[in-house]
Amino acid sequence: MDGGCGWGSIEEAWRKGPWTAKEDKLLVEHVRLHGEGRWNCVSMLSGLRRSGKSCRLRWVNYLRPDLKKEKITPHEESIIIELQSRWGNRWSAIARCLPGRTDNEIKNYWRTHFKKTKPGTHLRGARGDARLQSQQQYQLQQQQQPQEPPAYREYPAETGRSTLPAQFEEQVASLAQDHMSMEDLSFLYPTPDELQSDASFTDEASGDEGSWSCLWNLGGDEHAAAVMPTAFGTNTSLQEQLHLLYMLGSK
DNA sequence: AAGCTTCCCAACCGCTCTATC
DNA sequence: TGATAGAGCGGTTGGGAAGCT
């Protein structure tokens, strides 16, 4: 809002195309000194001839230190499939549930492997076969080591609200500590009416049963434990964290 | 070995949302 | 309250790598 550095004020001078190691270094150094945000000022402060948009993208998708460089695992693939079926192409939301993965990465992965096929099926060819084999092996493993279903705790019956897995409740309580009372968190337990009336939480692509079980069954408690903290990230506000809990719980 | 096909992913584009004035 | 700028999101593209014939 300072008006000094708009997306395209000197657009004709912006460099495009692949980033060089030198540019990466400049950007990393800039973020180290000034932190994330105010991307439009990067060019002025660091000397990079890149648009703020380009800088942000490069940082988010490639340079961030917490990014995973490994291939997407069958476990992560299962999560992607499940969340995509629930939320549709809300890649950024899905990415928040996968530690170290970016929306771009997940989007690319989905398009490559599932776009032209039904979820759960794979493209032809040797690489696709190997992937299918890997997925099947993983699923077999899961069957051989059945996970305990999550422990659900009923929200007080008189409220008519839905349930939340107990361990999530603990997290909610922990998050809410010093911030708000449990009464204030009632939105985490939406009634069917509330769910229906709140368009932002409905998803026409989903149409599922609206329980936790599906996501939960992907990896049992272990999976949930992995997903929840990372889904929140380090810069996520309490409100955002609760919102995410709500989304996971209401789908 | 060479040409073709498919996979993979970085990067761009256009649009929308949000915050600020 | 509308205008503007910053930020983020999803869709798309282009090119290199890997696999296939």
Short mmCIF file of C-alpha atoms (C1' of nucleotides) in Angstrom, two decimals:
data_model
loop_
_atom_site.label_atom_id
_atom_site.label_comp_id
_atom_site.label_asym_id
_atom_site.label_seq_id
_atom_site.Cartn_x
_atom_site.Cartn_y
_atom_site.Cartn_z
CA MET A 1 0.00 0.00 0.00
CA ASP A 2 2.92 2.31 -0.06
CA GLY A 3 2.45 2.64 -3.78
CA GLY A 4 6.16 2.39 -4.37
CA CYS A 5 6.27 -1.06 -5.77
CA GLY A 6 3.33 -2.35 -7.76
CA TRP A 7 3.22 -5.71 -9.51
CA GLY A 8 3.86 -4.22 -12.90
CA SER A 9 5.21 -0.73 -12.46
CA ILE A 10 8.41 -1.54 -14.31
CA GLU A 11 7.09 -4.72 -15.85
CA GLU A 12 8.97 -4.28 -19.10
CA ALA A 13 12.20 -4.60 -17.18
CA TRP A 14 11.31 -7.80 -15.35
CA ARG A 15 13.33 -10.85 -16.13
CA LYS A 16 11.41 -14.01 -16.94
CA GLY A 17 12.20 -17.66 -17.40
CA PRO A 18 14.27 -20.05 -15.34
CA TRP A 19 15.98 -18.73 -12.24
CA THR A 20 19.75 -18.73 -11.98
CA ALA A 21 21.70 -19.78 -8.90
CA LYS A 22 22.73 -16.18 -8.42
CA GLU A 23 19.13 -15.01 -8.42
CA ASP A 24 18.20 -17.72 -5.96
CA LYS A 25 21.00 -16.60 -3.68
CA LEU A 26 19.84 -13.00 -3.83
CA LEU A 27 16.29 -13.99 -3.01
CA VAL A 28 17.28 -16.25 -0.14
CA GLU A 29 19.44 -13.50 1.28
CA HIS A 30 16.61 -11.02 0.93
CA VAL A 31 14.19 -13.26 2.79
CA ARG A 32 16.79 -13.91 5.45
CA LEU A 33 17.19 -10.19 6.03
CA HIS A 34 13.66 -8.96 5.55
CA GLY A 35 11.46 -11.98 5.97
CA GLU A 36 8.63 -13.13 3.72
CA GLY A 37 6.10 -10.68 2.38
CA ARG A 38 6.30 -7.34 0.57
CA TRP A 39 7.42 -9.22 -2.49
CA ASN A 40 7.08 -6.18 -4.71
CA CYS A 41 9.92 -4.53 -2.89
CA VAL A 42 12.31 -7.41 -3.43
CA SER A 43 13.60 -5.99 -6.67
CA MET A 44 14.30 -2.62 -5.09
CA LEU A 45 15.95 -4.04 -1.97
CA SER A 46 17.86 -6.95 -3.43
CA GLY A 47 18.65 -5.85 -6.94
CA LEU A 48 16.76 -8.78 -8.44
CA ARG A 49 15.13 -7.94 -11.75
CA ARG A 50 12.17 -10.14 -11.03
CA SER A 51 8.57 -9.23 -10.33
CA GLY A 52 7.31 -9.63 -6.81
CA LYS A 53 4.98 -12.27 -8.04
CA SER A 54 7.82 -14.23 -9.55
CA CYS A 55 9.91 -13.88 -6.39
CA ARG A 56 7.09 -15.10 -4.18
CA LEU A 57 6.48 -18.08 -6.42
CA ARG A 58 10.15 -19.00 -6.51
CA TRP A 59 10.42 -18.79 -2.75
CA VAL A 60 7.22 -20.65 -2.00
CA ASN A 61 7.71 -23.42 -4.52
CA TYR A 62 11.43 -23.94 -4.52
CA LEU A 63 13.56 -22.04 -2.04
CA ARG A 64 11.65 -22.35 1.22
CA PRO A 65 13.88 -24.31 3.61
CA ASP A 66 11.09 -26.53 4.90
CA LEU A 67 10.28 -27.97 1.49
CA LYS A 68 10.51 -31.70 0.94
CA LYS A 69 12.60 -32.57 -2.06
CA GLU A 70 11.72 -36.26 -2.13
CA LYS A 71 9.11 -37.86 -4.33
CA ILE A 72 5.56 -37.92 -3.11
CA THR A 73 5.03 -41.08 -1.10
CA PRO A 74 2.10 -43.48 -1.50
CA HIS A 75 0.88 -42.25 1.85
CA GLU A 76 0.90 -38.65 0.69
CA GLU A 77 -0.68 -39.74 -2.56
CA SER A 78 -3.55 -41.28 -0.63
CA ILE A 79 -4.04 -38.06 1.26
CA ILE A 80 -4.04 -36.07 -1.96
CA ILE A 81 -6.60 -38.36 -3.51
CA GLU A 82 -8.81 -38.20 -0.48
CA LEU A 83 -8.63 -34.46 0.03
CA GLN A 84 -9.07 -33.75 -3.67
CA SER A 85 -12.22 -35.82 -3.66
CA ARG A 86 -13.44 -33.91 -0.66
CA TRP A 87 -12.40 -30.38 -1.48
CA GLY A 88 -11.93 -30.40 -5.21
CA ASN A 89 -8.99 -28.47 -6.68
CA ARG A 90 -8.25 -26.46 -3.58
CA TRP A 91 -4.58 -27.18 -3.89
CA SER A 92 -3.38 -24.67 -1.35
CA ALA A 93 -5.70 -26.13 1.27
CA ILE A 94 -4.56 -29.63 0.40
CA ALA A 95 -0.93 -28.54 0.50
CA ARG A 96 -1.39 -27.26 4.04
CA CYS A 97 -2.19 -30.80 5.07
CA LEU A 98 1.01 -32.17 3.57
CA PRO A 99 4.18 -31.08 5.30
CA GLY A 100 6.79 -29.64 2.97
CA ARG A 101 4.62 -29.87 -0.12
CA THR A 102 3.48 -26.94 -2.20
CA ASP A 103 0.20 -26.33 -3.93
CA ASN A 104 2.05 -26.24 -7.22
CA GLU A 105 3.67 -29.59 -6.56
CA ILE A 106 0.40 -31.22 -5.61
CA LYS A 107 -1.40 -29.64 -8.52
CA ASN A 108 1.24 -30.92 -10.92
CA TYR A 109 1.16 -34.34 -9.34
CA TRP A 110 -2.59 -34.56 -9.61
CA ARG A 111 -2.65 -33.45 -13.21
CA THR A 112 0.10 -35.87 -14.16
CA HIS A 113 -1.33 -38.91 -12.46
CA PHE A 114 -5.05 -38.51 -12.11
CA LYS A 115 -6.37 -35.76 -14.33
CA LYS A 116 -7.45 -37.98 -17.17
CA THR A 117 -8.24 -40.96 -15.04
CA LYS A 118 -10.43 -41.68 -12.11
CA PRO A 119 -8.78 -41.08 -8.78
CA GLY A 120 -7.00 -44.23 -7.72
CA THR A 121 -6.16 -45.28 -11.23
CA HIS A 122 -2.89 -44.55 -12.93
CA LEU A 123 -1.51 -43.70 -16.30
CA ARG A 124 -0.18 -46.45 -18.47
CA GLY A 125 3.47 -47.22 -18.95
CA ALA A 126 6.30 -48.57 -16.88
CA ARG A 127 6.45 -45.63 -14.52
CA GLY A 128 2.75 -45.74 -13.98
CA ASP A 129 2.89 -49.45 -13.31
CA ALA A 130 5.65 -48.97 -10.77
CA ARG A 131 3.58 -46.33 -9.05
CA LEU A 132 0.54 -48.55 -9.02
CA GLN A 133 2.58 -51.36 -7.55
CA SER A 134 3.94 -49.09 -4.88
CA GLN A 135 0.47 -47.86 -3.99
CA GLN A 136 -0.91 -51.39 -3.83
CA GLN A 137 1.96 -52.44 -1.63
CA TYR A 138 1.23 -49.57 0.71
CA GLN A 139 -2.47 -50.35 0.87
CA LEU A 140 -1.69 -53.99 1.58
CA GLN A 141 0.57 -52.88 4.41
CA GLN A 142 -2.24 -50.82 5.83
CA GLN A 143 -4.59 -53.78 5.70
CA GLN A 144 -2.11 -56.04 7.41
CA GLN A 145 -1.64 -53.52 10.18
CA PRO A 146 -5.18 -52.43 10.89
CA GLN A 147 -5.38 -49.13 12.71
CA GLU A 148 -7.61 -48.49 15.64
CA PRO A 149 -10.50 -46.30 14.64
CA PRO A 150 -10.28 -42.82 16.10
CA ALA A 151 -11.78 -42.20 19.47
CA TYR A 152 -14.71 -39.88 19.04
CA ARG A 153 -16.15 -37.83 21.78
CA GLU A 154 -19.69 -36.66 21.51
CA TYR A 155 -20.33 -32.99 21.72
CA PRO A 156 -23.03 -32.40 24.35
CA ALA A 157 -26.13 -34.03 22.91
CA GLU A 158 -28.40 -31.12 23.63
CA THR A 159 -26.50 -28.96 21.18
CA GLY A 160 -27.28 -31.24 18.28
CA ARG A 161 -23.75 -30.76 17.02
CA SER A 162 -21.47 -33.22 15.36
CA THR A 163 -18.48 -35.01 16.79
CA LEU A 164 -14.78 -34.35 16.71
CA PRO A 165 -12.06 -36.92 17.26
CA ALA A 166 -10.89 -36.69 20.82
CA GLN A 167 -7.29 -35.97 19.98
CA PHE A 168 -8.34 -33.07 17.78
CA GLU A 169 -10.34 -31.75 20.64
CA GLU A 170 -7.22 -31.77 22.72
CA GLN A 171 -5.52 -29.70 20.09
CA VAL A 172 -8.44 -27.34 19.92
CA ALA A 173 -8.39 -26.98 23.65
CA SER A 174 -4.69 -26.40 23.56
CA LEU A 175 -5.02 -23.80 20.85
CA ALA A 176 -7.86 -22.13 22.59
CA GLN A 177 -6.05 -21.92 25.87
CA ASP A 178 -5.49 -18.29 26.75
CA HIS A 179 -7.40 -17.22 23.68
CA MET A 180 -11.04 -18.14 23.92
CA SER A 181 -13.46 -20.30 25.77
CA MET A 182 -14.73 -23.64 24.47
CA GLU A 183 -18.10 -21.99 23.99
CA ASP A 184 -16.47 -19.73 21.44
CA LEU A 185 -15.34 -22.80 19.58
CA SER A 186 -18.80 -24.10 18.95
CA PHE A 187 -18.35 -23.43 15.26
CA LEU A 188 -16.05 -26.41 15.21
CA TYR A 189 -19.07 -28.58 15.77
CA PRO A 190 -21.45 -27.40 13.11
CA THR A 191 -24.99 -28.55 13.01
CA PRO A 192 -26.19 -29.90 9.67
CA ASP A 193 -28.07 -26.65 9.14
CA GLU A 194 -24.98 -24.59 9.73
CA LEU A 195 -22.99 -26.72 7.37
CA GLN A 196 -25.55 -26.32 4.67
CA SER A 197 -25.94 -22.60 5.12
CA ASP A 198 -22.24 -21.91 5.08
CA ALA A 199 -21.31 -21.99 1.41
CA SER A 200 -17.64 -21.57 2.09
CA PHE A 201 -17.53 -24.96 3.75
CA THR A 202 -19.59 -26.85 1.23
CA ASP A 203 -18.03 -28.57 -1.69
CA GLU A 204 -20.03 -29.74 -4.63
CA ALA A 205 -17.20 -32.02 -5.74
CA SER A 206 -17.32 -33.85 -2.49
CA GLY A 207 -20.79 -35.06 -1.72
CA ASP A 208 -19.49 -37.47 0.84
CA GLU A 209 -20.75 -38.65 4.16
CA GLY A 210 -19.31 -35.74 6.08
CA SER A 211 -17.44 -37.73 8.68
CA TRP A 212 -13.85 -37.87 9.73
CA SER A 213 -13.52 -41.53 9.07
CA CYS A 214 -12.28 -41.43 5.51
CA LEU A 215 -9.32 -39.18 6.05
CA TRP A 216 -8.69 -40.83 9.36
CA ASN A 217 -8.58 -44.30 7.92
CA LEU A 218 -5.86 -43.35 5.52
CA GLY A 219 -3.24 -43.68 8.16
CA GLY A 220 -4.99 -43.95 11.46
CA ASP A 221 -3.88 -41.93 14.42
CA GLU A 222 -0.34 -41.81 13.21
CA HIS A 223 -1.44 -40.06 10.08
CA ALA A 224 -3.60 -37.58 11.90
CA ALA A 225 -0.79 -36.78 14.22
CA ALA A 226 1.38 -36.07 11.23
CA VAL A 227 -1.18 -34.03 9.38
CA MET A 228 -2.53 -31.77 12.02
CA PRO A 229 0.54 -29.96 13.27
CA THR A 230 1.98 -29.50 9.83
CA ALA A 231 -1.27 -28.39 8.36
CA PHE A 232 -1.07 -25.43 10.64
CA GLY A 233 2.38 -24.32 9.67
CA THR A 234 4.39 -21.87 11.66
CA ASN A 235 2.78 -18.63 10.61
CA THR A 236 -0.80 -19.75 10.87
CA SER A 237 -3.01 -17.76 13.17
CA LEU A 238 -5.17 -19.37 15.78
CA GLN A 239 -8.21 -18.50 13.73
CA GLU A 240 -6.74 -20.15 10.66
CA GLN A 241 -5.80 -23.22 12.62
CA LEU A 242 -9.28 -23.56 13.99
CA HIS A 243 -10.71 -22.94 10.57
CA LEU A 244 -8.62 -25.78 9.19
CA LEU A 245 -9.73 -28.06 11.98
CA TYR A 246 -13.24 -27.11 11.08
CA MET A 247 -12.70 -27.86 7.43
CA LEU A 248 -11.17 -31.23 8.13
CA GLY A 249 -13.91 -32.09 10.51
CA SER A 250 -16.84 -30.94 8.48
CA LYS A 251 -15.97 -32.60 5.21
"C1'" DA B 1 21.37 -45.43 -31.91
"C1'" DA B 2 17.74 -42.42 -33.17
"C1'" DG B 3 13.36 -40.65 -33.14
"C1'" DC B 4 9.10 -40.46 -30.79
"C1'" DT B 5 6.19 -40.36 -26.72
"C1'" DT B 6 5.25 -39.61 -22.08
"C1'" DC B 7 6.36 -37.84 -17.65
"C1'" DC B 8 7.59 -34.26 -14.67
"C1'" DC B 9 7.95 -29.75 -12.92
"C1'" DA B 10 9.31 -24.82 -12.93
"C1'" DA B 11 7.32 -20.80 -14.18
"C1'" DC B 12 3.95 -17.72 -16.12
"C1'" DC B 13 -0.77 -15.77 -16.61
"C1'" DG B 14 -5.10 -14.11 -15.31
"C1'" DC B 15 -8.27 -13.85 -11.89
"C1'" DT B 16 -9.93 -13.21 -7.13
"C1'" DC B 17 -9.57 -11.99 -2.41
"C1'" DT B 18 -8.09 -8.94 1.25
"C1'" DA B 19 -6.29 -4.94 3.43
"C1'" DT B 20 -5.61 -0.19 3.36
"C1'" DC B 21 -6.50 4.49 2.23
"C1'" DT C 1 -17.83 3.09 0.21
"C1'" DG C 2 -15.12 2.77 -3.74
"C1'" DA C 3 -10.38 2.62 -5.52
"C1'" DT C 4 -6.04 0.70 -5.38
"C1'" DA C 5 -2.22 -2.30 -4.31
"C1'" DG C 6 -0.51 -6.50 -2.29
"C1'" DA C 7 -0.96 -11.24 -2.00
"C1'" DG C 8 -2.53 -15.71 -3.16
"C1'" DC C 9 -4.76 -19.21 -6.00
"C1'" DG C 10 -5.77 -22.34 -9.85
"C1'" DG C 11 -5.03 -23.18 -14.74
"C1'" DT C 12 -1.84 -23.56 -18.30
"C1'" DT C 13 2.46 -23.93 -20.88
"C1'" DG C 14 7.11 -25.08 -22.34
"C1'" DG C 15 11.06 -27.70 -22.11
"C1'" DG C 16 14.16 -31.18 -20.25
"C1'" DA C 17 14.44 -36.02 -18.70
"C1'" DA C 18 13.26 -40.63 -19.07
"C1'" DG C 19 11.25 -44.45 -21.28
"C1'" DC C 20 9.69 -46.86 -25.38
"C1'" DT C 21 9.80 -48.64 -30.14
#
